[in-house]
Coordinates of C-alpha atoms in Angstrom, one line a residue:
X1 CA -73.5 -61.7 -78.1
X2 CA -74.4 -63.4 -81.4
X3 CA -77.7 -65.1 -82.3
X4 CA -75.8 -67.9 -82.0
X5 CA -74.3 -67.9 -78.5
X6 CA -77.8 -66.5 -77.5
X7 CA -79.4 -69.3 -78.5
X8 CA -76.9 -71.4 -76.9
X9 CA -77.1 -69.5 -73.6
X10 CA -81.3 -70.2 -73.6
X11 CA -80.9 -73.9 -74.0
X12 CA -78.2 -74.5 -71.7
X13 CA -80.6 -72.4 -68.8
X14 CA -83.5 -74.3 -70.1
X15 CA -81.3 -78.0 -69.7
X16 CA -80.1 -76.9 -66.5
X17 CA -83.6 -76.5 -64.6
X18 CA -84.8 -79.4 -66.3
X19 CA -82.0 -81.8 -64.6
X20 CA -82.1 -79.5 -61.3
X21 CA -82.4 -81.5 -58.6
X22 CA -80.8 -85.2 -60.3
X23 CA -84.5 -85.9 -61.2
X24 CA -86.2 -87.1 -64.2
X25 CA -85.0 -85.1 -67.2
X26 CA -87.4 -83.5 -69.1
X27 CA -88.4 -80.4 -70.9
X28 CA -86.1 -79.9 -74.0
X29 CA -84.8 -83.5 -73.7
X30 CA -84.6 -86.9 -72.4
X31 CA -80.9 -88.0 -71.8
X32 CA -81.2 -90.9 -73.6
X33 CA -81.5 -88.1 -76.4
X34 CA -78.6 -86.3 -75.0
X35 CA -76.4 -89.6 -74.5
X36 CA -76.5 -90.3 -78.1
X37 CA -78.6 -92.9 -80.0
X38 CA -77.5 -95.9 -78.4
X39 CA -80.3 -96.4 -76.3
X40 CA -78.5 -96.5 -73.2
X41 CA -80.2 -94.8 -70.3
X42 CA -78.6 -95.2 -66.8
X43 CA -80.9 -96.1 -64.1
X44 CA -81.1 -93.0 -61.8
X45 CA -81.0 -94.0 -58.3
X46 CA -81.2 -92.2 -55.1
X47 CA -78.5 -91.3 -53.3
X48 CA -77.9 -89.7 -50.3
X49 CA -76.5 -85.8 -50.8
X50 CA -73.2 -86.4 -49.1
X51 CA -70.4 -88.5 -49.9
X52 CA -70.7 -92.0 -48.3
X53 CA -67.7 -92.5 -45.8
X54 CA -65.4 -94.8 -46.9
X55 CA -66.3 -94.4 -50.5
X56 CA -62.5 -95.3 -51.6
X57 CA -60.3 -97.9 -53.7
X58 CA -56.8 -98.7 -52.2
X59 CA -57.1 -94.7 -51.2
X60 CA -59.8 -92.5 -50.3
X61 CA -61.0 -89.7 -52.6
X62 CA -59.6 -86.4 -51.1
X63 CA -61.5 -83.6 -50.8
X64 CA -59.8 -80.3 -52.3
X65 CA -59.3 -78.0 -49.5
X66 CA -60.1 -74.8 -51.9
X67 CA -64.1 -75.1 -53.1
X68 CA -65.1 -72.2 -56.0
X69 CA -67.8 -71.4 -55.7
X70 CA -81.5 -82.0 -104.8
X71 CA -78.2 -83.3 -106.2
X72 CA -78.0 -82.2 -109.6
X73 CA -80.2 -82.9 -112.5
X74 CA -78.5 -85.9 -113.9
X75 CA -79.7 -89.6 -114.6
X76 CA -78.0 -92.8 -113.1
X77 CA -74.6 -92.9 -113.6
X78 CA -72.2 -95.8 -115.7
X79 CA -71.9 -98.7 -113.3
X80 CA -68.1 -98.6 -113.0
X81 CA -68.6 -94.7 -111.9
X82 CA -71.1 -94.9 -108.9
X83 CA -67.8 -96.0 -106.7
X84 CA -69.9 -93.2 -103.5
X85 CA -72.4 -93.9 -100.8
X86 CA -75.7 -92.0 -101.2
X87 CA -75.2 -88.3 -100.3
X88 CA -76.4 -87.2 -96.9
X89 CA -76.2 -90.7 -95.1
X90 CA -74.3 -90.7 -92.5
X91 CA -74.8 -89.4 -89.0
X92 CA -78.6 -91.8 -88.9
X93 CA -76.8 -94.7 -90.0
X94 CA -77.6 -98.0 -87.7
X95 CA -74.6 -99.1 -85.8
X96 CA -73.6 -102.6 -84.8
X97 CA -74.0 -104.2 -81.5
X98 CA -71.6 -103.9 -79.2
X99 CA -69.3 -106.4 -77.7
X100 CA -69.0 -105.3 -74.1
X101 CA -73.2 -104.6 -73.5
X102 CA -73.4 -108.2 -71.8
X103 CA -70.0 -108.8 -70.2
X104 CA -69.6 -108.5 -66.6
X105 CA -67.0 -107.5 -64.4
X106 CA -65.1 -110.2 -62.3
X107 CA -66.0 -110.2 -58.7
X108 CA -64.4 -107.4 -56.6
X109 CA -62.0 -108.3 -54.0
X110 CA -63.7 -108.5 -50.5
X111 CA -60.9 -106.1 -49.4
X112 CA -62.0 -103.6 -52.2
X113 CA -64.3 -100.7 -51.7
X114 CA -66.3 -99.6 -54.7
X115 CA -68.2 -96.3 -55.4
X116 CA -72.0 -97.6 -56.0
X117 CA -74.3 -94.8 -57.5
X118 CA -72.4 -92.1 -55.4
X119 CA -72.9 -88.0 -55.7
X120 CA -70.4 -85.7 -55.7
X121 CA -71.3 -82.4 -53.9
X122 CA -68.3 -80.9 -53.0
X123 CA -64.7 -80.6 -55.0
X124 CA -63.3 -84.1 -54.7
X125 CA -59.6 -85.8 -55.8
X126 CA -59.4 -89.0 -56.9
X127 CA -55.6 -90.8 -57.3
X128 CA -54.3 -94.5 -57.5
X129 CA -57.3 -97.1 -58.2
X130 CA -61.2 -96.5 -58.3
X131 CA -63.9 -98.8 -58.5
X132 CA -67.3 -97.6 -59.9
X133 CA -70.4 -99.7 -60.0
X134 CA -73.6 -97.8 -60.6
X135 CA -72.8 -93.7 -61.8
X136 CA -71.2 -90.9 -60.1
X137 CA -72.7 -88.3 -60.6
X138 CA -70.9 -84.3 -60.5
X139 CA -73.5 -81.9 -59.1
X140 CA -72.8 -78.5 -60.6
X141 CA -71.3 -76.9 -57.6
X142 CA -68.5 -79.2 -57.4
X143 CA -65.2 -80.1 -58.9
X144 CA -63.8 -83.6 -59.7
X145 CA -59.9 -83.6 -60.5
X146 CA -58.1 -86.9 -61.3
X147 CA -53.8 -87.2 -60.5
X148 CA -51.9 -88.9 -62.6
X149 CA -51.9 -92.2 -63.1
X150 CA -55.1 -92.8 -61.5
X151 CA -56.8 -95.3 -63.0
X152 CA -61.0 -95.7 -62.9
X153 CA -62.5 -99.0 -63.8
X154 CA -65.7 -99.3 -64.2
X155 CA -67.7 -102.5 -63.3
X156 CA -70.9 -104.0 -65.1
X157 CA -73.0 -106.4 -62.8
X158 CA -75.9 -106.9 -65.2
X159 CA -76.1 -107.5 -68.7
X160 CA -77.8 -104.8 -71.1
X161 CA -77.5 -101.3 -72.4
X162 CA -79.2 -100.0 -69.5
X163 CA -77.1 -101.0 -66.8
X164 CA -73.8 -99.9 -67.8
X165 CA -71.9 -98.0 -65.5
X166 CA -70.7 -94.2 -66.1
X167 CA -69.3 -90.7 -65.1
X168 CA -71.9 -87.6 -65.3
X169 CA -70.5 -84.3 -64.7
X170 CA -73.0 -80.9 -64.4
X171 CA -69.7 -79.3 -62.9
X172 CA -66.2 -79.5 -63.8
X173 CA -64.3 -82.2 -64.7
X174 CA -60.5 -81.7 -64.3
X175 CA -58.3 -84.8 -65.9
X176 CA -54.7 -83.7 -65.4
X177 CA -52.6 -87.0 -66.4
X178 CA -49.4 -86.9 -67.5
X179 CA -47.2 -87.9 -70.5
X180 CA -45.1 -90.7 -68.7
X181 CA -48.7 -91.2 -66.2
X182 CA -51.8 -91.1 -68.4
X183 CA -55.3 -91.2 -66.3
X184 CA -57.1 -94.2 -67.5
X185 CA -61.2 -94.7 -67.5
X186 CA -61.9 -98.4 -68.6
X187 CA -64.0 -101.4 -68.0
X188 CA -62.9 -104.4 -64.7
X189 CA -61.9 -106.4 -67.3
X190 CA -58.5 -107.0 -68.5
X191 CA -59.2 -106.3 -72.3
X192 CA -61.8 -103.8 -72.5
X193 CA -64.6 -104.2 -75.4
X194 CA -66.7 -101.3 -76.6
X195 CA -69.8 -101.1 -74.2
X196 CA -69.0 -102.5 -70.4
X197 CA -69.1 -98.9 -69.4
X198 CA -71.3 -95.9 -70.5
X199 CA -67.9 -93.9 -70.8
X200 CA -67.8 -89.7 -69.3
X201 CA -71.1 -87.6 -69.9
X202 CA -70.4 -84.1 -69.4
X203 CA -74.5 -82.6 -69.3
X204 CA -74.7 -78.7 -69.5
X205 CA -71.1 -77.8 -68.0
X206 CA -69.6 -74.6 -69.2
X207 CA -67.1 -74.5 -66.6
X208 CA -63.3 -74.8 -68.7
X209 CA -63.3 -79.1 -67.8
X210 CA -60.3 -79.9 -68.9
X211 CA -58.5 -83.7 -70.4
X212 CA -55.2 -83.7 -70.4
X213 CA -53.2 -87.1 -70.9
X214 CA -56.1 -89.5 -70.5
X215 CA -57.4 -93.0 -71.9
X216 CA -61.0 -93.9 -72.7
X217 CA -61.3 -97.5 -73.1
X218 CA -63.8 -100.0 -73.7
X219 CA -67.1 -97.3 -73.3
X220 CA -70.2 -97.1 -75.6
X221 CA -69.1 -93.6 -75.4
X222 CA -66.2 -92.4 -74.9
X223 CA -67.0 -88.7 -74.5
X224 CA -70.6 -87.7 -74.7
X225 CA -70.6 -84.0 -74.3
X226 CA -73.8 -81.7 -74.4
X227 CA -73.7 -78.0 -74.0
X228 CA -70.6 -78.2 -73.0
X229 CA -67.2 -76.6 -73.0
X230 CA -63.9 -78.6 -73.1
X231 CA -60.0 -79.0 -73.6
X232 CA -58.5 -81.8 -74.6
X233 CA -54.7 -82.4 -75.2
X234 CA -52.9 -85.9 -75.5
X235 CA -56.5 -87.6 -75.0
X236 CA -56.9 -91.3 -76.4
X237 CA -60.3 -93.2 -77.0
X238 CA -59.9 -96.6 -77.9
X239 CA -62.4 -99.7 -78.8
X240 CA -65.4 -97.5 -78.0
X241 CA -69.0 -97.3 -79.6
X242 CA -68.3 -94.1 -80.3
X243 CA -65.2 -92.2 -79.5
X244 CA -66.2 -88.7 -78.8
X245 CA -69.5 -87.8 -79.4
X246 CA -70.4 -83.6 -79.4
X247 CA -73.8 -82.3 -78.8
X248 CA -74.2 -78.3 -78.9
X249 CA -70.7 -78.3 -77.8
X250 CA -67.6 -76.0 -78.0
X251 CA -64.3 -78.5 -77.9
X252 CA -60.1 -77.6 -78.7
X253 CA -58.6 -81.3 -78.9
X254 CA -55.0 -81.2 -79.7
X255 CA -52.0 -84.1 -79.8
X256 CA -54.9 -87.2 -79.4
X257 CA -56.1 -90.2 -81.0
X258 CA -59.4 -91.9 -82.2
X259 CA -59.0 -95.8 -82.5
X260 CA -60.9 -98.8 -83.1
X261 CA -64.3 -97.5 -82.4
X262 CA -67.7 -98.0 -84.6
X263 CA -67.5 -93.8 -85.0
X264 CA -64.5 -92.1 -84.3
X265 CA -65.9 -88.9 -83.7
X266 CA -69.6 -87.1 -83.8
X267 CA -70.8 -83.7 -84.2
X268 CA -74.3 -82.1 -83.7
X269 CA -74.5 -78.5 -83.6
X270 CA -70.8 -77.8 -82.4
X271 CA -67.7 -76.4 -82.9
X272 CA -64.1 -78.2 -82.6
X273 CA -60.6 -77.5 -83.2
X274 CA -58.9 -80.1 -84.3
X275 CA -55.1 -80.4 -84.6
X276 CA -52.8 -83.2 -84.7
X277 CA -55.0 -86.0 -84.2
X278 CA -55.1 -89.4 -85.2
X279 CA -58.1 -91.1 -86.3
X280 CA -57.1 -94.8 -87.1
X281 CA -58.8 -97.8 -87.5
X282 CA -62.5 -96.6 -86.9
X283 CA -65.8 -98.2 -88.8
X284 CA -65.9 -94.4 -89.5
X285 CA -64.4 -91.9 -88.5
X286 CA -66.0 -88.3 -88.5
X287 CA -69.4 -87.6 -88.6
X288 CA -70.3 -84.0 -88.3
X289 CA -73.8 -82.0 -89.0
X290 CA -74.6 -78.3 -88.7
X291 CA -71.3 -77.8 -87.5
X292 CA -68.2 -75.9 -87.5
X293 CA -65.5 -78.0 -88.0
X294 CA -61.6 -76.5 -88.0
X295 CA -59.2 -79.6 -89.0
X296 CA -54.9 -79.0 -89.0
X297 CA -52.6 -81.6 -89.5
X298 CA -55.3 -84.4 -88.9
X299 CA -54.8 -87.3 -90.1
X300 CA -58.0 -90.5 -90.8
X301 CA -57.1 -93.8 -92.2
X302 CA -58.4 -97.0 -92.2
X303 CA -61.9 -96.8 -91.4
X304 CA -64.1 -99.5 -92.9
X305 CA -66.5 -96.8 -94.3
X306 CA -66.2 -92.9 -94.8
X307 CA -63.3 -90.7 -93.5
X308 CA -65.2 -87.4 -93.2
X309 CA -68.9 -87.4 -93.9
X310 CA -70.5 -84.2 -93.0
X311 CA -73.8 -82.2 -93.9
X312 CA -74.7 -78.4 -93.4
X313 CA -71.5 -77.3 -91.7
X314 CA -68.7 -74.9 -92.1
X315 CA -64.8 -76.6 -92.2
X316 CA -61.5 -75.8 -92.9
X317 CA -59.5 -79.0 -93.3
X318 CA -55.9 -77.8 -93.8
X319 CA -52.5 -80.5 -94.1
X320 CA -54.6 -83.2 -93.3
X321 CA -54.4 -86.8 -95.1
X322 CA -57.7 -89.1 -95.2
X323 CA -56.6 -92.5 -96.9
X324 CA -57.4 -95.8 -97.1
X325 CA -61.2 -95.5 -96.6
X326 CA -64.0 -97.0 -98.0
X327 CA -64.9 -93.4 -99.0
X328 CA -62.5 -90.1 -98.0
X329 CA -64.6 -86.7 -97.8
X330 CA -68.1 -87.1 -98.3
X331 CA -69.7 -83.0 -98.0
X332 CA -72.9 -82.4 -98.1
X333 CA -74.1 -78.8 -98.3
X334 CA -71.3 -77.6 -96.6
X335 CA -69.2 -74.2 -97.0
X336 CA -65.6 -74.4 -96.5
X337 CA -62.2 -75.7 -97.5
X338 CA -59.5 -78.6 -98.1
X339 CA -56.3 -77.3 -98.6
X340 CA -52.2 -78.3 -98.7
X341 CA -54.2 -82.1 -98.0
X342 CA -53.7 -85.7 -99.6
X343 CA -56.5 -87.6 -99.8
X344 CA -55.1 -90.8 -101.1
X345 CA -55.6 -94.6 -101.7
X346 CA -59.9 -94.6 -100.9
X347 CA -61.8 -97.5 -102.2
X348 CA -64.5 -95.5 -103.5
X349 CA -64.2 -91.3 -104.2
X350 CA -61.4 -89.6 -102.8
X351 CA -63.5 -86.6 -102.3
X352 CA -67.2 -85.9 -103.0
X353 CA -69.2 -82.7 -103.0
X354 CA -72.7 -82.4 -103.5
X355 CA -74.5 -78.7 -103.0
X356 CA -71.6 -77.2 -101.6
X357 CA -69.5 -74.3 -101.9
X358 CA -66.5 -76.1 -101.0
X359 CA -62.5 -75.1 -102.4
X360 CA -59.8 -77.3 -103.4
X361 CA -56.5 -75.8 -103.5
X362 CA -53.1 -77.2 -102.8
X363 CA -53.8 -80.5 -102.5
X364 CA -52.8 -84.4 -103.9
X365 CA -55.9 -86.5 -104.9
X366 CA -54.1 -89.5 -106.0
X367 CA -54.9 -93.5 -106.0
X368 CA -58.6 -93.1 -105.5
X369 CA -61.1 -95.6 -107.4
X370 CA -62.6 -91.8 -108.3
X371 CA -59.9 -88.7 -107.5
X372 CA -63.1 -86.2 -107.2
X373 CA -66.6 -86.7 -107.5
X374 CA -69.1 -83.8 -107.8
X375 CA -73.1 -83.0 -108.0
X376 CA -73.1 -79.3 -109.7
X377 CA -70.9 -76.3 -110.5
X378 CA -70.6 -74.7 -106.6
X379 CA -67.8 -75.8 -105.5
X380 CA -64.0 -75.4 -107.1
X381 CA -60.3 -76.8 -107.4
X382 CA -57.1 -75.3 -108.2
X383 CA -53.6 -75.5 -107.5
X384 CA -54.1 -79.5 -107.2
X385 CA -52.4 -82.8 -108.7
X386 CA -54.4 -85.2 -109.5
X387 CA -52.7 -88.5 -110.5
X388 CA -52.7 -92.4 -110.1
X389 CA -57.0 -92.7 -109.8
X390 CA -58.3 -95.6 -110.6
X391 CA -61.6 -94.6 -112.9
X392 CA -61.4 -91.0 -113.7
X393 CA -59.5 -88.1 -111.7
X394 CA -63.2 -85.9 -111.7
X395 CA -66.5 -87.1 -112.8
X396 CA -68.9 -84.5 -112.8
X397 CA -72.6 -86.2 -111.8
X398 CA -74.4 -83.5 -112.4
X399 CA -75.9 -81.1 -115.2
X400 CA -73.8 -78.0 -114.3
X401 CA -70.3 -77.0 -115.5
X402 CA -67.4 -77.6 -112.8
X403 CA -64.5 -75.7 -112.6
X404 CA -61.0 -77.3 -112.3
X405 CA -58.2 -75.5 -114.1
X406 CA -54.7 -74.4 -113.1
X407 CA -54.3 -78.3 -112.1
X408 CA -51.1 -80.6 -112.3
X409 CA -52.2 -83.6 -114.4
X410 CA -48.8 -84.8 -115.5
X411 CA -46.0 -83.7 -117.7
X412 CA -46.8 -83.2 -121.2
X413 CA -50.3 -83.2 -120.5
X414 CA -52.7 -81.2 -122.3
X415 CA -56.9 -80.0 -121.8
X416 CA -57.8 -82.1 -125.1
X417 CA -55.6 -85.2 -123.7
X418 CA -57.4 -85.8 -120.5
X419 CA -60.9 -86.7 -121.7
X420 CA -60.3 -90.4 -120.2
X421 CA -59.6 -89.6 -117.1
X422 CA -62.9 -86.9 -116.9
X423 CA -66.3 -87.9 -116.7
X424 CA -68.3 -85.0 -118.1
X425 CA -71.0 -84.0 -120.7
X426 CA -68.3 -85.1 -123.5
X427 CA -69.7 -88.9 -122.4
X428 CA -73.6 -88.0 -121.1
X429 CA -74.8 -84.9 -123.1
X430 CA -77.2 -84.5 -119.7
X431 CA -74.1 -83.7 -117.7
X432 CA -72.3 -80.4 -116.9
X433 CA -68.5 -80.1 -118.4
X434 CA -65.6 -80.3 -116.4
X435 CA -62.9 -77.4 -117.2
X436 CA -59.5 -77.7 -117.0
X437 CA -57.9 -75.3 -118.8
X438 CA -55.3 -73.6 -118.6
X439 CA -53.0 -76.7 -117.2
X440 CA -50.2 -76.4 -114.7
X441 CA -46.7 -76.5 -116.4
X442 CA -45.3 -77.9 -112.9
X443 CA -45.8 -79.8 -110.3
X444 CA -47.6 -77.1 -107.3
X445 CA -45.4 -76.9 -103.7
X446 CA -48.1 -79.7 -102.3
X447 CA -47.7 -79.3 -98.0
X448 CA -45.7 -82.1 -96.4
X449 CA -47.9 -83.8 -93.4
X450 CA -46.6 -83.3 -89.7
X451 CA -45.3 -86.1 -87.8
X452 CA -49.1 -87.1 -87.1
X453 CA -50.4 -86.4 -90.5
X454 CA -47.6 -88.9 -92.1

């Protein structure tokens, strides 16, 4: 076992005796903590250890009948080249107010029957339609499987972050929509905003929960995982705070999308696999600290502030495309790779490194304000074409030399004719030098983006 998973292993134990019981959380944190900082705590109420009879929407839960058991040294930069947010911001940044926190639901159908602050004890099906006021909570013995096309809406009756409804799961959540049936979690309304709900909570549960062919609408969170484990394939989160947020967790997420949420996704001390997934639309789209982060044929686009903004973590971002961003890949001490990638079209830097040991290789930076920004000599890029940008393809910010040769910059392109497209210690003595040569004589095989990537 690696100090690592050790680690892991202590603070799961530690969690999972300080929420024995469904008590007050306490010890090595509040769940306010765990649940993210929107300052949205649900109100624990007690409930009864059994299920309430009854407790069904147009069809009664069903019980399973089996039960297991320092950038740099350099000074301000020209005007026209400080297109990049300040390095490190990112994860801490204040978030705007939802929409949904203050709608309610309409009022529920006297025929309807709605689960109200219910606990789950034993393994427990849900199909058709289900009405949640209040949260159901998972104890950690049990098992709650959704069918497809079940649909869960969750209903708000008083205004406020603290009184949003929610799913919280210590045992095993198993979400097995289909293609042609998705599972849907949303709000009562007919068009859900970001915050009527809480959205799923998965607290300490290393038991294989699984998301298959399901949509998240309308939460503050969509997934708010924390010392977790979880699969996820075909999953959509849509108009959410944030999307999916990761806490100490191990995630595979495969064939999804992240859409029109304030964050698309979070990470805090986990590790994801990432692969064919869209992130579209989103203020911003992946936020990720002390992390391991393994991207393939990803693609982010459109978000209203960075694509990828990520501090002290490990990644390997391979055929992915990040365009149309305020800012594309912000990397912050980080240790990895971008390769066979376009990073195309961004308001501000394409790409921007700032203490870390990252490699470019294989890649299109092209249409950029700035193609790549960078802070000192650590990182490197080769094998790349660098075209179209709108200031300079590479300004170097900081007093050390950066390393970018074996590059496509054009036909009939040589080292001495690119010095206006390079921002280096040829224009600020106090800056490092960016070197290019030798030159590509062709144009590299660049990757061509999967059908999700495009």
């Amino acid at each position: 076992m690696t100090t690592n998973h050790a680690r892991r292993f202590i603070r799961i134990m530690a969690c999972g005796l300080a929420v024995a019981g469904f008590g007050i959380l306490a010890g090595c944190a509040t769940l306010a903590e765990f649940m993210g900082r929107w300052h949205v705590q649900p109100v624990p109420v007690e409930t009864p250890a059994t299920t309430p009879a009854g407790a069904s929407v147009a069809e009664s839960p069903v019980v399973a009948a089996e039960r297991p058991v320092a950038q740099g040294s350099a000074g301000p930069s020209p005007e026209q080249a400080l297109p990049v947010p300040a390095v490190g911001a990112g994860v801490d940044t204040p978030r705007r107010t939802l929409p949904g926190l203050d709608r309610l639901a309409p009022a529920a159908p006297a025929s309807a029957t709605v689960l109200r602050n219910l606990l789950i004890t034993e393994d427990t099906t849900w199909r058709g339609e289900v009405a949640v006021e209040g949260w159901v909570r998972v104890a950690p013995q049990a098992t709650l499987t959704l069918e497809p096309g079940t649909v869960v809406r969750f209903r708000r009756t008083a205004p406020g972050g603290a009184s949003a409804p929610g799913l919280l799961v210590q045992g095993r959540l198993v979400v097995r929509g289909s293609i042609d049936t998705p599972v849907r979690f949303t709000s009562a309304n007919g068009t859900p905003l970001a915050g009527e709900w809480y959205g799923i909570v998965l607290l300490a549960s290393e038991k294989k929960n699984i998301i298959e062919h399901c949509r998240v609408e309308g939460a503050v969170m969509g997934l708010d995982a924390s010392y977790s484990t979880l699969t996820m394939n075909g999953a959509s989160f849509n108009s959410c705070g944030t999307g999916v947020r990761l806490a100490e967790s191990v995630v595979t997420f495969a064939g999804g999308e992240v859409s029109g949420c304030e964050v698309g996704m979070e990470l805090d001390g986990s590790e994801i696999d990432l692969r064919d997934v869209l992130l579209n639309g989103n203020a911003d789209g992946l936020k990720a600290r002390r992390s391991s982060l393994y991207m393939v044929g990803v693609r982010l686009a459109a978000c209203e502030g960075t694509g990828i903004n990520a501090s002290d973590t490990r990644l390997k971002l391979e055929g992915a495309v990040v365009e149309g961003c305020e800012s594309g890949i912000v990397l912050t001490e980080c240790e990895g790779s971008v390769l066979r990638s376009l990073v195309a079209g961004n308001r501000r830097a394409g790409l921007h490194l700032s203490r870390s040991g990252v490699k470019l290789s294989g890649s299109e930076i092209t249409r950029n304000h700035v193609g790549l920004r960078v802070e000192d000599g650590r990182g490197m890029a080769w094998g790349n074409s660098f075209s179209g940008n709108g200031t300079y393809d590479i300004y170097n910010a900081g007093s050390e030399d950066f390393r970018a040769m074996a590059n496509w910059w054009g036909a009939g392109q040589l080292p001495e004719s690119l010095g206006s497209r390079l921002y280096d210690g040829d224009d600020d003595p106090g800056r490092g030098m960016v070197l290019v040569g030798p030159l590509l004589e062709s144009v590299p095989l660049l990757a061509i983006p999967n059908s999700v990537a495009k």
